[in-house]
Coordinates of C-alpha atoms in Angstrom, one line a residue:
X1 CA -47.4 20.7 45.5
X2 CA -49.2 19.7 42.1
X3 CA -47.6 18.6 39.4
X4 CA -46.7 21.4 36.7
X5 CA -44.3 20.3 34.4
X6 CA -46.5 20.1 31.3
X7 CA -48.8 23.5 31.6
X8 CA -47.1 23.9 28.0
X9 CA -48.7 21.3 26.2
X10 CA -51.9 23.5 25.1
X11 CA -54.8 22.3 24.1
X12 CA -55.7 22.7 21.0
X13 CA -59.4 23.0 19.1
X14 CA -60.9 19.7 18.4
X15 CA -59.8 18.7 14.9
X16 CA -62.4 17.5 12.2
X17 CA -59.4 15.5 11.2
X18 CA -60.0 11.9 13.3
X19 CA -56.0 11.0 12.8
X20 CA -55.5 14.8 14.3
X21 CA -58.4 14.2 17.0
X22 CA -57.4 10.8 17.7
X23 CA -53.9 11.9 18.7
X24 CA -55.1 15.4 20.3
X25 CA -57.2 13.5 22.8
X26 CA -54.9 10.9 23.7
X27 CA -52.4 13.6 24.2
X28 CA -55.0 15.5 26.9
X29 CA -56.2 12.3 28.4
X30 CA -52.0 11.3 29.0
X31 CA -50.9 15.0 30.7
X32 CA -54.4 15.3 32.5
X33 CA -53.1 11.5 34.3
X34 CA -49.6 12.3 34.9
X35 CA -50.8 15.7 36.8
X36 CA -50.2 13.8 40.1
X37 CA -49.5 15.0 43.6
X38 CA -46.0 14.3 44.4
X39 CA -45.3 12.3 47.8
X40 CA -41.4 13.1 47.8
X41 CA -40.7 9.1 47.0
X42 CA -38.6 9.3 43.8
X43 CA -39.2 5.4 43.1
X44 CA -43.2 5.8 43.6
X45 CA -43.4 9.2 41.8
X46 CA -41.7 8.0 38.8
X47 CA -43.9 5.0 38.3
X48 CA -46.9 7.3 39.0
X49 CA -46.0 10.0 36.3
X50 CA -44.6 6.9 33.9
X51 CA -47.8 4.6 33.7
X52 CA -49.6 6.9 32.6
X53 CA -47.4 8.1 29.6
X54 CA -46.6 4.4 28.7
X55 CA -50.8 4.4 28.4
X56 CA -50.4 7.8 26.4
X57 CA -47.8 5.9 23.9
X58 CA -49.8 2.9 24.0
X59 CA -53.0 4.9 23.0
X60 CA -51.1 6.6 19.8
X61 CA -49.5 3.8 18.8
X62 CA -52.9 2.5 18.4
X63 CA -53.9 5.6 16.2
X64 CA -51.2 4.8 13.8
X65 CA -52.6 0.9 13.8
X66 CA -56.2 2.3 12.8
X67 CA -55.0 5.1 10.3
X68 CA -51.6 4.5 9.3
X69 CA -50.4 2.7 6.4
X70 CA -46.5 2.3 6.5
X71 CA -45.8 -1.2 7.5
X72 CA -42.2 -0.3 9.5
X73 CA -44.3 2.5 11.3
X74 CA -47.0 0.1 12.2
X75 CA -44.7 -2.3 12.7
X76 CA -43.0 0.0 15.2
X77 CA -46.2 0.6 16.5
X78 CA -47.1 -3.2 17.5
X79 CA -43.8 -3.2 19.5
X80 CA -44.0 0.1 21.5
X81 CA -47.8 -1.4 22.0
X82 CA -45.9 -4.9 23.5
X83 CA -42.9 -3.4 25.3
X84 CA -45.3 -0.6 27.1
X85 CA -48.0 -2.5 28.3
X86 CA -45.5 -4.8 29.6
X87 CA -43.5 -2.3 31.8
X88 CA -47.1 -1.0 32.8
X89 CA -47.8 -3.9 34.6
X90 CA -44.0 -4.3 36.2
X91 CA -44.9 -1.3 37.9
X92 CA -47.9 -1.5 38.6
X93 CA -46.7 -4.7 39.9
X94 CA -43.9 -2.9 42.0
X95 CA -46.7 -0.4 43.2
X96 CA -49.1 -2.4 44.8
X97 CA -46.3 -4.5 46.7

């Protein structure tokens, strides 16, 4: 049975707007990856469906780094950057044990 849960999240028209594009397609490229065919193994299907949205975060946290100009947001943004791309590799660590 495919994954479902996010057939909500709509696409929407490409933006002329590169902050708006920027997120829209890192939004797509996130639910497309976390579409996975579930195996029944809670441990294994969680880190499946969870890499991929640590990229996703990873991937707008980098939008607000190119186009945002708050220093707590992209301060905030470095972090989530740090903290996600280290739990990426613990599990992709724990997967290919």
């Amino acid at each position: 049975m495919e994954h479902d849960q996010h057939r909500g999240h709509m696409r929407s028209p490409p933006s002329g707007n590169p902050v708006i594009r920027a997120y829209q397609e890192a939004n797509d490229r996130m639910h497309a990856a976390m579409t996975i065919k579930f195996s029944g193994d809670a441990d294994f299907d969680f880190l499946r469906g969870m890499i991929p949205h640590h990229q996703g975060a990873i991937e707008m946290a980098q939008v607000v780094l190119k186009h945002g100009a708050d220093p707590e947001v992209r301060q905030l943004a470095e972090a989530i950057i740090a903290a996600q791309e280290n739990e990426i590799e613990q599990m992709q660590r724990w997967l290919n044990r």
